[in-house]
XYZ file of C-alpha atoms in Angstrom:
747
model
C 4.496 -26.174 14.829
C 6.029 -22.397 16.390
C 3.717 -19.212 15.560
C 4.355 -17.144 12.850
C 5.390 -13.141 13.023
C 2.381 -11.150 12.770
C -0.267 -14.417 12.801
C -2.069 -12.878 15.690
C -6.523 -13.739 14.662
C -8.032 -9.969 14.703
C -10.444 -10.670 17.689
C -14.294 -12.262 17.653
C -15.423 -8.058 17.695
C -13.765 -6.687 15.098
C -15.019 -9.394 12.818
C -18.139 -8.362 13.946
C -17.988 -4.680 13.729
C -16.190 -4.981 9.605
C -19.008 -7.569 8.933
C -21.357 -4.939 10.153
C -20.365 -2.708 8.340
C -19.641 -4.015 5.162
C -23.530 -4.858 5.398
C -25.529 -2.389 7.097
C -28.564 -2.801 5.342
C -28.590 -6.078 6.483
C -27.995 -5.841 9.591
C -28.177 -3.019 12.183
C -29.925 -0.013 9.140
C -32.510 -0.366 6.993
C -33.188 1.956 3.634
C -35.341 5.130 4.994
C -36.842 8.087 2.951
C -35.001 9.001 0.224
C -32.077 6.376 0.074
C -31.358 7.541 3.796
C -29.539 4.885 5.202
C -31.424 4.811 9.007
C -30.273 2.309 12.309
C -33.188 0.103 13.006
C -35.505 1.449 16.235
C -35.410 -2.149 17.987
C -31.795 -1.723 18.197
C -29.273 0.104 21.024
C -25.752 0.461 20.991
C -23.705 1.253 24.014
C -20.598 2.988 23.980
C -18.471 0.080 23.625
C -19.703 -0.820 20.241
C -20.720 2.282 19.081
C -16.978 3.736 20.008
C -15.839 0.346 18.091
C -18.383 0.985 14.953
C -16.924 5.005 14.100
C -13.230 4.214 14.623
C -13.323 1.025 11.910
C -15.370 2.389 9.494
C -12.993 5.912 9.361
C -10.098 3.718 9.063
C -12.149 1.797 6.120
C -12.625 4.490 4.190
C -8.727 5.111 4.707
C -7.080 2.106 4.413
C -10.008 -0.108 2.393
C -10.987 0.395 -1.490
C -13.036 -2.269 -2.016
C -14.903 -0.140 1.202
C -17.866 2.096 0.392
C -18.226 5.052 2.688
C -22.185 5.929 3.423
C -23.106 9.746 2.907
C -25.151 9.214 6.082
C -23.494 7.731 8.504
C -22.755 9.934 11.130
C -26.860 10.209 11.229
C -27.111 6.713 12.261
C -25.537 8.227 15.884
C -27.901 10.820 16.266
C -29.815 10.155 18.955
C -28.061 9.125 21.866
C -31.634 7.280 23.152
C -30.443 4.346 20.902
C -26.654 5.110 20.611
C -23.696 6.463 22.882
C -20.611 7.624 22.066
C -18.069 8.133 24.138
C -14.548 8.147 22.616
C -14.395 8.698 18.337
C -11.075 9.432 16.435
C -11.752 10.829 12.792
C -9.316 11.755 10.754
C -7.928 13.728 6.966
C -9.855 15.627 5.020
C -13.520 12.911 4.885
C -14.764 14.506 7.687
C -17.328 17.191 7.254
C -18.896 20.244 9.136
C -22.145 17.896 9.443
C -20.888 15.012 10.786
C -19.687 16.487 13.462
C -23.386 17.700 14.167
C -24.803 15.504 13.366
C -23.082 13.708 17.115
C -23.549 16.905 18.469
C -26.018 15.622 21.273
C -23.599 12.908 22.359
C -21.975 13.108 25.659
C -18.912 12.577 23.743
C -15.488 11.832 26.741
C -12.769 11.490 23.587
C -12.262 13.322 20.238
C -9.529 13.422 18.889
C -10.021 14.998 14.275
C -6.731 14.566 13.056
C -5.811 16.987 10.112
C -9.781 17.060 9.593
C -9.174 20.264 6.812
C -12.341 20.164 5.850
C -14.525 21.565 8.451
C -14.567 24.641 9.123
C -15.638 27.506 12.465
C -19.194 25.251 12.124
C -17.409 22.626 13.878
C -16.131 24.746 16.880
C -20.317 25.578 17.830
C -20.003 22.140 17.529
C -17.304 21.522 20.153
C -19.335 23.610 22.917
C -22.593 20.961 21.685
C -19.680 18.929 24.193
C -18.295 21.063 26.666
C -19.323 19.689 30.135
C -18.317 16.096 29.032
C -15.161 16.775 26.976
C -11.810 15.156 28.738
C -9.454 15.167 25.698
C -9.731 16.967 22.200
C -7.348 16.552 19.278
C -7.428 19.526 16.812
C -3.663 18.062 15.011
C -3.132 20.018 11.695
C -6.652 21.105 11.557
C -5.686 23.908 9.799
C -9.201 25.642 8.667
C -11.323 25.356 11.513
C -10.751 28.759 12.828
C -12.038 30.201 9.701
C -15.420 30.116 8.352
C -16.110 29.306 5.331
C -16.750 32.247 2.982
C -16.499 35.147 5.726
C -20.547 33.560 7.258
C -21.102 34.239 9.964
C -20.744 31.203 12.379
C -23.019 29.089 13.559
C -24.883 25.491 13.770
C -27.734 24.722 11.987
C -29.763 21.601 12.935
C -31.037 21.110 9.606
C -29.188 21.344 6.833
C -28.076 19.911 4.045
C -25.173 21.287 3.143
C -23.555 18.485 0.309
C -21.758 21.404 -1.121
C -18.934 22.360 0.756
C -16.691 25.179 -0.314
C -12.922 24.853 -1.698
C -10.610 25.755 1.988
C -9.014 28.975 -0.460
C -12.698 30.424 1.123
C -12.126 30.792 4.187
C -10.524 33.139 5.443
C -12.382 35.151 7.809
C -10.800 34.305 11.208
C -13.240 33.107 13.929
C -12.817 35.730 17.121
C -15.144 34.516 19.733
C -14.534 30.908 20.217
C -12.667 30.238 23.494
C -12.745 27.230 25.591
C -14.817 28.847 27.556
C -17.243 26.487 30.083
C -14.638 23.410 29.100
C -15.203 22.246 32.608
C -13.652 18.859 32.797
C -10.615 19.133 29.749
C -7.808 17.864 30.814
C -5.924 16.962 27.740
C -5.652 19.259 25.126
C -3.625 19.093 20.838
C -3.931 22.202 19.442
C -0.425 21.349 16.719
C -0.622 23.584 14.355
C -2.976 26.837 15.806
C -3.225 29.031 13.299
C -0.345 32.328 13.538
C -3.245 34.508 14.048
C -4.480 32.922 17.311
C -4.095 33.945 20.360
C -3.033 30.383 21.793
C -2.962 32.281 25.309
C -6.222 33.916 25.236
C -8.051 30.873 23.741
C -5.846 28.304 26.680
C -6.862 31.339 28.997
C -10.069 29.724 30.311
C -8.359 25.872 30.973
C -7.577 25.818 34.255
C -7.116 22.321 34.351
C -5.126 21.215 31.843
C -2.916 18.234 32.605
C -1.755 17.385 28.979
C -0.838 20.136 26.790
C 0.451 20.314 22.896
C 1.285 23.121 20.891
C 3.566 21.504 17.748
C 4.437 23.699 15.420
C 2.787 26.979 17.339
C 3.775 30.017 17.272
C 3.688 31.661 21.371
C 4.006 35.540 21.876
C 4.046 35.138 25.511
C 5.043 32.365 27.742
C 3.759 33.760 30.920
C 0.445 31.779 30.557
C 2.853 28.784 31.338
C 2.424 29.201 34.628
C -0.962 28.950 35.296
C -0.782 25.549 35.414
C 2.256 24.770 37.238
C 1.310 22.571 39.032
C -0.866 20.592 37.181
C 0.926 19.660 33.728
C 2.409 16.584 33.599
C 3.066 16.619 29.440
C 4.090 20.155 27.574
C 4.973 19.263 23.881
C 6.398 22.616 22.040
C 7.854 20.176 18.722
C 9.135 22.752 15.803
C 8.395 26.012 18.728
C 10.764 28.843 18.932
C 12.690 28.233 22.005
C 14.644 31.175 24.202
C 16.208 31.354 27.729
C 12.190 33.070 28.501
C 10.461 30.281 27.467
C 12.498 26.981 29.130
C 13.106 29.572 32.210
C 9.024 28.713 32.296
C 9.134 25.231 31.183
C 11.246 24.283 34.358
C 9.023 25.776 37.320
C 6.402 23.494 35.489
C 7.602 21.009 38.316
C 4.815 18.164 37.796
C 5.770 17.180 34.666
C 6.042 13.617 33.534
C 6.641 14.673 29.132
C 8.553 16.983 27.998
C 8.975 17.547 23.774
C 11.267 20.359 22.859
C 12.039 18.648 19.424
C 12.570 19.781 16.465
C 11.906 18.768 12.807
C 15.517 19.367 11.509
C 19.009 21.027 13.370
C 19.693 23.154 10.635
C 16.727 24.799 10.881
C 17.202 25.734 14.949
C 19.252 29.005 16.142
C 18.717 27.324 19.610
C 21.705 25.730 20.550
C 20.918 22.886 23.755
C 23.868 23.541 25.539
C 25.049 21.837 28.912
C 23.418 24.026 31.398
C 20.080 24.242 30.094
C 19.957 20.102 29.673
C 21.095 20.245 33.603
C 18.390 22.257 34.483
C 15.998 20.447 32.715
C 17.470 17.522 34.513
C 17.986 18.956 38.124
C 14.286 21.263 38.280
C 11.844 18.761 36.481
C 12.438 15.880 39.139
C 9.831 13.633 38.431
C 10.568 13.788 34.154
C 10.626 9.795 32.917
C 10.175 11.393 29.271
C 12.087 13.683 27.186
C 12.411 14.774 23.549
C 15.529 16.590 22.491
C 15.603 15.799 19.021
C 16.089 18.210 16.122
C 18.337 20.452 18.940
C 22.028 21.145 17.562
C 24.369 19.894 20.916
C 27.279 21.961 22.309
C 30.417 19.685 22.486
C 30.680 19.910 26.395
C 27.309 18.041 26.792
C 29.194 14.668 26.186
C 31.681 12.266 28.607
C 35.065 12.964 25.406
C 36.058 9.040 24.470
C 38.876 8.606 26.708
C 36.910 8.841 29.199
C 33.784 6.843 28.549
C 37.382 3.988 27.878
C 38.890 4.329 31.472
C 35.675 3.121 32.941
C 32.422 5.199 32.392
C 29.799 2.221 33.780
C 26.811 1.214 31.752
C 24.673 2.619 34.680
C 26.412 6.152 33.903
C 25.865 8.741 31.746
C 27.467 9.084 28.441
C 26.138 12.139 28.732
C 26.852 15.150 31.505
C 23.941 16.731 32.474
C 21.720 12.932 32.705
C 24.308 11.402 35.047
C 21.965 14.028 37.408
C 19.166 11.514 36.869
C 18.344 9.464 39.937
C 16.786 6.205 37.709
C 16.841 6.707 33.828
C 14.718 7.155 31.818
C 11.563 5.954 29.927
C 11.784 7.797 26.498
C 14.408 9.470 25.851
C 14.255 11.165 22.089
C 17.653 11.603 20.145
C 16.481 12.263 16.517
C 18.952 14.277 14.855
C 21.671 15.270 17.675
C 24.607 14.003 17.999
C 23.757 12.758 21.653
C 22.154 9.745 19.851
C 25.371 8.186 19.093
C 27.485 7.750 22.774
C 27.764 4.901 24.434
C 25.910 5.004 27.453
C 22.434 6.513 27.842
C 20.555 6.419 30.844
C 16.777 5.431 28.587
C 15.423 2.570 28.679
C 13.282 3.497 24.944
C 15.893 6.049 23.301
C 15.084 7.608 19.955
C 18.372 8.232 16.831
C 19.788 7.071 13.328
C 22.808 4.796 16.145
C 21.290 1.346 15.068
C 18.400 -0.629 14.586
C 16.265 -0.425 17.670
C 16.577 3.707 18.139
C 14.870 3.660 14.643
C 12.609 1.538 15.042
C 11.118 3.991 18.563
C 12.017 6.941 16.280
C 9.253 5.323 12.893
C 6.882 4.286 16.233
C 7.192 7.911 18.399
C 6.585 9.575 15.379
C 4.219 8.470 12.667
C 0.851 9.814 13.945
C 1.745 13.416 14.397
C 5.241 13.816 12.668
C 5.205 12.365 9.072
C 8.693 14.596 8.177
C 10.339 12.486 10.935
C 9.190 9.447 10.306
C 9.704 8.973 6.246
C 13.337 9.672 6.857
C 13.151 7.050 10.249
C 11.461 4.674 7.687
C 14.590 6.089 4.721
C 16.630 4.643 7.551
C 15.418 1.702 8.239
C 15.227 1.082 4.062
C 19.639 1.375 4.334
C 19.024 -1.635 7.543
C 16.815 -3.918 6.137
C 18.858 -3.510 2.733
C 22.272 -2.734 3.489
C 22.482 -5.052 7.027
C 19.846 -7.232 8.383
C 16.607 -6.256 10.273
C 16.869 -8.500 13.790
C 13.556 -6.664 13.968
C 11.090 -8.403 11.345
C 8.214 -8.281 12.577
C 8.348 -5.031 14.794
C 9.479 -3.358 11.418
C 7.141 -4.430 9.266
C 4.611 -3.435 11.218
C 5.646 0.113 12.438
C 6.260 0.677 7.851
C 2.081 -0.804 7.535
C 0.905 2.251 10.338
C 3.536 4.331 8.854
C 1.493 3.663 5.457
C -2.058 3.197 6.346
C -2.330 6.266 8.439
C -0.310 8.828 5.869
C -2.230 7.468 2.886
C -1.801 11.050 0.724
C 1.921 11.819 1.700
C 3.964 11.193 -0.935
C 7.589 10.747 0.739
C 5.932 7.968 3.471
C 4.817 6.259 0.322
C 8.167 6.177 -1.806
C 10.163 5.463 2.225
C 7.904 3.111 2.885
C 7.084 1.337 0.044
C 10.504 1.409 -0.327
C 11.458 -0.381 3.655
C 8.312 -3.418 1.923
C 10.614 -4.559 -1.047
C 13.590 -5.203 1.652
C 11.214 -6.575 4.478
C 9.831 -8.597 2.491
C 12.028 -10.564 0.326
C 12.881 -14.332 0.902
C 16.054 -13.612 3.813
C 13.027 -12.713 5.798
C 9.847 -14.922 4.073
C 10.175 -17.925 6.425
C 9.228 -15.937 9.379
C 6.318 -14.244 7.903
C 2.320 -14.780 7.899
C 0.160 -14.821 5.271
C -1.784 -12.357 6.898
C 0.945 -10.338 7.541
C 1.912 -10.289 4.211
C -1.801 -9.961 3.324
C -1.308 -6.793 5.178
C 1.279 -5.582 3.363
C -0.277 -6.094 -0.254
C -2.861 -4.028 1.121
C -0.845 -1.130 1.287
C 1.214 -1.811 -1.832
C -2.395 -1.744 -3.584
C -2.923 1.275 -1.730
C -0.331 2.867 -2.288
C -0.540 1.582 -6.104
C -3.930 3.051 -6.422
C -3.313 6.795 -5.150
C 0.098 7.323 -6.981
C 0.412 7.340 -10.166
C 4.305 9.113 -9.935
C 6.418 6.964 -11.050
C 8.778 5.887 -8.126
C 5.620 4.667 -5.773
C 4.428 2.943 -9.310
C 7.718 1.462 -9.475
C 8.372 0.462 -5.152
C 5.337 -1.131 -5.220
C 5.184 -3.468 -8.156
C 9.056 -4.839 -6.628
C 7.179 -5.466 -4.083
C 4.998 -7.808 -4.874
C 7.728 -9.587 -7.742
C 8.420 -10.449 -3.755
C 5.449 -13.049 -3.529
C 4.331 -15.833 -4.714
C 1.968 -15.059 -8.068
C -0.387 -16.127 -7.869
C -1.662 -18.145 -4.944
C -0.250 -14.522 -2.150
C -2.102 -12.366 -4.745
C -5.419 -14.225 -5.165
C -6.668 -12.578 -1.942
C -6.604 -8.840 -4.033
C -6.842 -10.807 -7.549
C -9.393 -8.605 -9.264
C -7.716 -5.586 -8.032
C -3.872 -6.064 -8.280
C -4.660 -6.778 -12.195
C -7.038 -3.771 -12.768
C -3.850 -1.732 -11.281
C -1.101 -3.446 -13.688
C -3.382 -3.142 -16.218
C -3.503 0.209 -15.218
C -0.184 1.912 -15.103
C 0.535 -0.746 -18.772
C -2.419 1.724 -20.618
C -0.346 5.002 -21.042
C 1.523 4.462 -24.737
C 4.373 6.599 -23.325
C 5.823 4.572 -19.732
C 8.527 4.236 -17.689
C 10.330 1.530 -19.010
C 11.582 -0.023 -15.984
C 7.762 0.034 -14.399
C 6.359 -1.352 -17.772
C 8.754 -4.754 -17.490
C 7.675 -5.562 -14.566
C 4.232 -4.982 -14.536
C 4.630 -6.966 -16.873
C 5.454 -10.293 -15.698
C 3.459 -9.197 -12.432
C 0.868 -9.320 -15.399
C 1.753 -12.735 -16.846
C 2.719 -13.656 -13.477
C -0.551 -13.762 -12.062
C -2.825 -15.059 -15.588
C -1.075 -18.926 -14.557
C -1.747 -21.203 -13.166
C -5.238 -19.830 -11.888
C -8.893 -21.136 -12.892
C -10.367 -20.215 -16.204
C -13.634 -17.868 -14.338
C -10.297 -15.474 -12.836
C -8.985 -15.808 -17.318
C -12.139 -14.404 -17.863
C -12.318 -12.043 -15.433
C -9.474 -10.186 -16.129
C -9.975 -10.814 -20.170
C -12.763 -8.796 -19.296
C -11.092 -6.063 -17.759
C -8.886 -5.968 -21.094
C -6.198 -7.417 -20.576
C -5.893 -8.774 -24.712
C -6.193 -5.913 -25.446
C -4.122 -3.463 -23.394
C -0.751 -6.924 -24.273
C -1.517 -5.914 -27.876
C -1.071 -2.030 -27.356
C 2.296 -2.807 -25.735
C 2.967 -5.253 -29.152
C 2.160 -2.814 -31.035
C 4.303 -0.490 -29.680
C 6.976 -2.606 -29.680
C 6.648 -2.870 -33.553
C 6.644 0.712 -33.711
C 10.291 1.329 -31.966
C 11.177 -2.299 -34.212
C 11.732 -3.326 -30.241
C 11.632 -6.611 -29.436
C 12.893 -6.724 -25.220
C 11.142 -8.710 -22.302
C 8.030 -6.681 -22.831
C 7.751 -7.376 -26.296
C 8.292 -11.255 -25.016
C 6.312 -11.572 -21.821
C 3.455 -9.396 -23.857
C 2.739 -12.673 -25.944
C 3.093 -15.262 -23.294
C 0.942 -13.169 -20.867
C -1.057 -13.909 -24.131
C -0.412 -17.004 -24.284
C -1.136 -17.822 -20.312
C -4.861 -15.666 -20.707
C -5.685 -17.346 -23.326
C -5.368 -21.252 -22.886
C -7.999 -23.249 -23.010
C -10.072 -19.953 -22.015
C -11.866 -19.112 -25.621
C -13.410 -15.689 -24.577
C -10.136 -14.159 -24.887
C -9.087 -16.222 -27.813
C -11.985 -14.855 -29.298
C -10.693 -11.369 -27.878
C -7.027 -11.785 -29.488
C -8.560 -11.897 -32.863
C -11.003 -8.946 -32.835
C -8.334 -6.883 -31.865
C -6.089 -7.555 -34.872
C -3.770 -10.246 -32.551
C -3.151 -12.080 -36.097
C -1.633 -9.358 -38.264
C 0.312 -8.310 -35.618
C 1.679 -12.011 -35.006
C 2.759 -11.985 -38.575
C 4.322 -8.339 -38.267
C 6.831 -9.583 -35.251
C 7.686 -12.776 -37.699
C 8.522 -10.918 -40.449
C 10.189 -7.833 -38.774
C 12.000 -10.571 -35.550
C 12.989 -13.510 -37.927
C 15.264 -14.699 -35.075
C 13.866 -14.364 -31.499
C 13.237 -18.126 -31.097
C 11.655 -17.177 -27.582
C 9.159 -14.803 -28.837
C 8.534 -17.120 -32.319
C 7.834 -19.666 -29.036
C 5.363 -17.281 -27.322
C 3.533 -16.964 -30.048
C 2.896 -20.254 -31.822
C 1.969 -21.208 -27.888
C -0.430 -18.364 -27.821
C -2.111 -19.772 -31.195
C -2.177 -23.073 -30.592
C -4.514 -22.394 -27.769
C -7.006 -20.551 -31.091
C -7.038 -23.295 -32.669
C -8.288 -25.009 -29.626
C -11.150 -23.678 -29.723
C -13.703 -24.940 -32.389
C -15.737 -22.389 -32.966
C -11.677 -19.626 -34.249
C -9.975 -21.817 -36.534
C -11.856 -21.523 -39.626
C -11.213 -17.606 -39.293
C -6.380 -19.198 -39.169
C -8.215 -21.418 -41.865
C -6.056 -19.153 -44.959
C -4.037 -19.561 -47.150
C -1.583 -16.932 -45.687
C -1.997 -18.407 -42.172
C -1.036 -22.051 -43.601
C 2.043 -21.796 -45.467
C 3.426 -19.925 -42.140
C 2.509 -22.053 -39.898
C 3.873 -24.788 -42.346
C 6.724 -23.209 -43.055
C 7.632 -22.906 -39.100
C 7.601 -27.030 -39.222
C 11.211 -26.728 -40.279
C 12.350 -24.276 -38.153
C 15.165 -25.416 -35.542
C 14.395 -22.399 -33.091
C 14.558 -22.605 -29.270
C 14.987 -26.636 -29.920
C 12.047 -28.221 -31.662
C 9.563 -25.730 -29.648
C 8.450 -23.561 -32.933
C 8.052 -26.551 -34.205
C 5.961 -28.663 -32.152
C 3.480 -25.402 -31.300
C 3.221 -24.717 -35.234
C 2.206 -29.088 -35.199
C 0.221 -28.875 -33.021
C -1.868 -25.735 -34.885
C -1.876 -27.599 -37.649
C -2.977 -30.656 -36.267
C -6.518 -29.182 -34.702
C -6.807 -27.422 -37.860
C -6.507 -31.120 -40.108
C -8.868 -32.659 -36.672
C -12.022 -30.514 -38.908
C -11.783 -32.929 -42.197
C -11.108 -32.265 -45.491
C -13.841 -30.687 -46.166
C -13.090 -27.569 -44.100
C -9.694 -27.228 -46.571
C -11.340 -24.739 -48.734
C -7.976 -23.604 -50.612
C -6.063 -24.798 -53.541
C -3.025 -23.528 -52.005
C -1.113 -25.200 -50.245
C -3.029 -28.476 -50.138
C -3.830 -30.070 -47.408
C -2.004 -33.645 -47.753
C 1.198 -31.499 -48.478
C 1.027 -29.624 -44.998
C -0.175 -33.230 -44.064
C 3.612 -34.763 -45.770
C 5.836 -31.791 -43.928
C 3.669 -32.356 -40.831
C 4.914 -36.096 -40.672
C 7.956 -35.470 -41.660
C 8.265 -32.668 -38.722
C 7.529 -34.882 -36.035
C 9.719 -38.083 -36.940
C 12.529 -35.305 -36.888
C 12.039 -34.539 -33.130
C 13.703 -36.472 -30.491
C 11.151 -37.927 -28.296
C 13.617 -37.778 -25.452
C 13.512 -33.819 -25.213
C 13.218 -31.415 -22.657
C 10.114 -29.155 -23.658
C 8.591 -26.097 -21.531
C 5.398 -28.152 -20.553
C 2.281 -25.760 -21.331
C -0.671 -27.498 -20.789
C -2.898 -27.738 -17.991
C -4.642 -30.521 -18.917
C -4.567 -33.069 -20.949
C -8.236 -32.219 -22.322
C -7.212 -30.468 -26.297
C -5.409 -33.658 -26.504
C -6.876 -36.637 -25.413
C -9.607 -34.641 -28.292
C -7.368 -35.450 -31.194
C -6.566 -39.022 -29.979
C -10.074 -41.257 -30.846
C -10.650 -40.278 -35.037
C -9.481 -41.261 -38.301
C -9.436 -37.878 -39.742
C -6.643 -37.094 -39.526
C -4.023 -39.893 -38.877
C -1.422 -37.166 -38.293
C -2.714 -35.726 -35.724
C -3.536 -38.085 -33.782
C 0.487 -39.025 -33.957
C 1.556 -35.825 -32.792
C -1.336 -36.433 -30.063
C 0.600 -40.089 -29.427
C 3.705 -38.269 -29.531
C 3.149 -35.481 -27.432
C 1.881 -37.321 -24.487
C 4.411 -40.055 -24.621
C 7.302 -37.335 -24.342
C 5.463 -36.079 -21.502
C 5.090 -38.671 -19.375
C 8.282 -40.390 -20.211
C 10.400 -37.511 -20.371
C 8.963 -35.774 -17.191
C 7.308 -38.405 -14.464
C 6.103 -36.414 -12.116
C 2.223 -35.330 -12.576
C 3.419 -31.978 -10.994
C 4.747 -30.542 -13.744
C 1.797 -30.994 -16.108
C 0.176 -27.632 -14.655
C 0.566 -24.805 -17.177
C 4.161 -23.300 -15.858
C 5.097 -20.658 -18.212
C 5.548 -17.967 -15.880
C 8.823 -17.152 -16.284
C 9.017 -16.309 -12.815
C 12.836 -16.798 -12.702
C 13.378 -14.154 -15.061
C 11.255 -12.099 -12.917
C 12.863 -11.800 -10.040
C 16.140 -12.133 -11.187
C 15.619 -8.340 -12.909
C 14.086 -7.193 -10.185
C 17.759 -6.251 -8.937
C 18.462 -4.743 -12.174
C 15.811 -1.983 -10.511
C 17.124 -2.187 -6.871
C 18.728 1.347 -6.888
C 15.882 3.142 -7.620
C 13.769 2.443 -4.836
C 14.311 5.443 -4.034
C 14.770 8.126 -7.618
């Protein structure tokens, strides 16, 4: 059997690492003084394991809501005699000054800090501890690391227990004393987002041996300082840096450059024109170039070969872009996103970013996700259109890239909106057969992450719609409690968006169908019954019987099936009063009546609860519904089922004078006799036990007759044993309804 997309298993190293991190106290640690986590004294961990532990820990913190962070985790790596760290990647506000201080004695070779906005200039002092070993350093998006907290002096207190981190707003004093003096081994440096007040030239002057430099979004006061790396620099990134002829003239002197990025976020914000002359100079002077990104620039028309000239026989190995005809060999990478050049016929590069086709769009998502979410967002939006209107031919790659973007930018609303919208189309029926269980579980995880992080309408709607593409409850069972909690949270507000409410109720209904009783009991304890009844109450107030009303009763029918505790909750939460109000307010709603009577059949199956149904008002209502022809025989059949269980308790419990027990029994006989035994019905039984319970008895022959009729009908009309599972899911309706919401995915 061929492997499906995304079916590669995790390595043993990954599995063991995750297990240890989830069970630190049972594997490598113990609880120390004041509940502080401590490494066991008999453990030594080499760098391969320590690096994996720290980097996986960060990934779990940001992508797994069930993972509990440890306050003193980084202290485990404070002693290089028992732990060795060499390559560490930390991101987002979760990282604090004290975390870096905890590992200051380690001989780090690589340290990547991305969007760590909780770091202050205290961490600059810590960085100097790594100056003799550090080869690669990234401070991308660490906007506050060059500011002191509240104007305090630069200091590194080894014994600090400063748990009270000041807000970024208090960091107003710029740290002017720091530079990279002594970082003699540093080769790769990323200072993307360096504050405008910092002078990049002064900061970088001590670094004589750089081979890679990223100054994205940095304001440059001068350009001459680049020439100090004329013979060494192999990679230069100047994304969103204001270009000038002076800067370009300096850049083309860096003759050993292999990668040059002078792209912009958008050509609409650029005053600089990318001329044929400038592009030609770059290609002619930088003869070692294998990667170039000029995305977001305004391209003058004289850069491209005219269409008529191409039609006359331009060879594929040639370039439709004049300056690139100077290339001796195709580039490995060429960034042309948000430029007109991406639309030409012949582009001399193996990998191109742009918007012309699926391959260019996927290349853009891959290239820009980590450091340029604004571009990744736009590219994912274009992927959404491809998957929606055309066909995605690189499904596995597309899914993996969108998943990676959603994980990397959990706190970026634009990425979450476009990513969740793209997932809806990438996981629908057209692509489903090619996707592995593992890959679809990854999708579910990032969808639930989005639902947890954003209570915003568009994200919630997109995530709910995407979940509708999965087999419910089977594919969601590994996250059963989590998804139910999120859906119930969505349904809590009294005035929820109508479309989200409808989809969420559909999902809730499907999730409590065909699952074991312990799942139903757990969901009941979460407040499922009360939430559904609140929705019903709200619809009654609005005098509206819509899908939310009908599916709320259907969900209650499912969750009370052979689950006494949930039946009790229904009664405790004024369920019977709402039943009577719905009957009175919506006398002609057949499906509603069927769902309500099915639910009350579940309540009637619980012997301890039947006395609460044995009142003149309720018995009269059930008795009257025996004559109903609504929905075929469904309402009449379900009403008779409720009464059959009540009759089974015998005449001694019948304490009321009216209606008389014999009269009700006669009506039950008449109703059963009127039914066509070949009727096809909704099968609403997980098991035959509630019916079989009524057979071996003589107290209530009419109950016995109802049970016998039910069994005969089931086994004669529905001969396939697989149909005897509870099927009240309404999933076909739900799947049809999602088409209504497709235009809302990006709104």
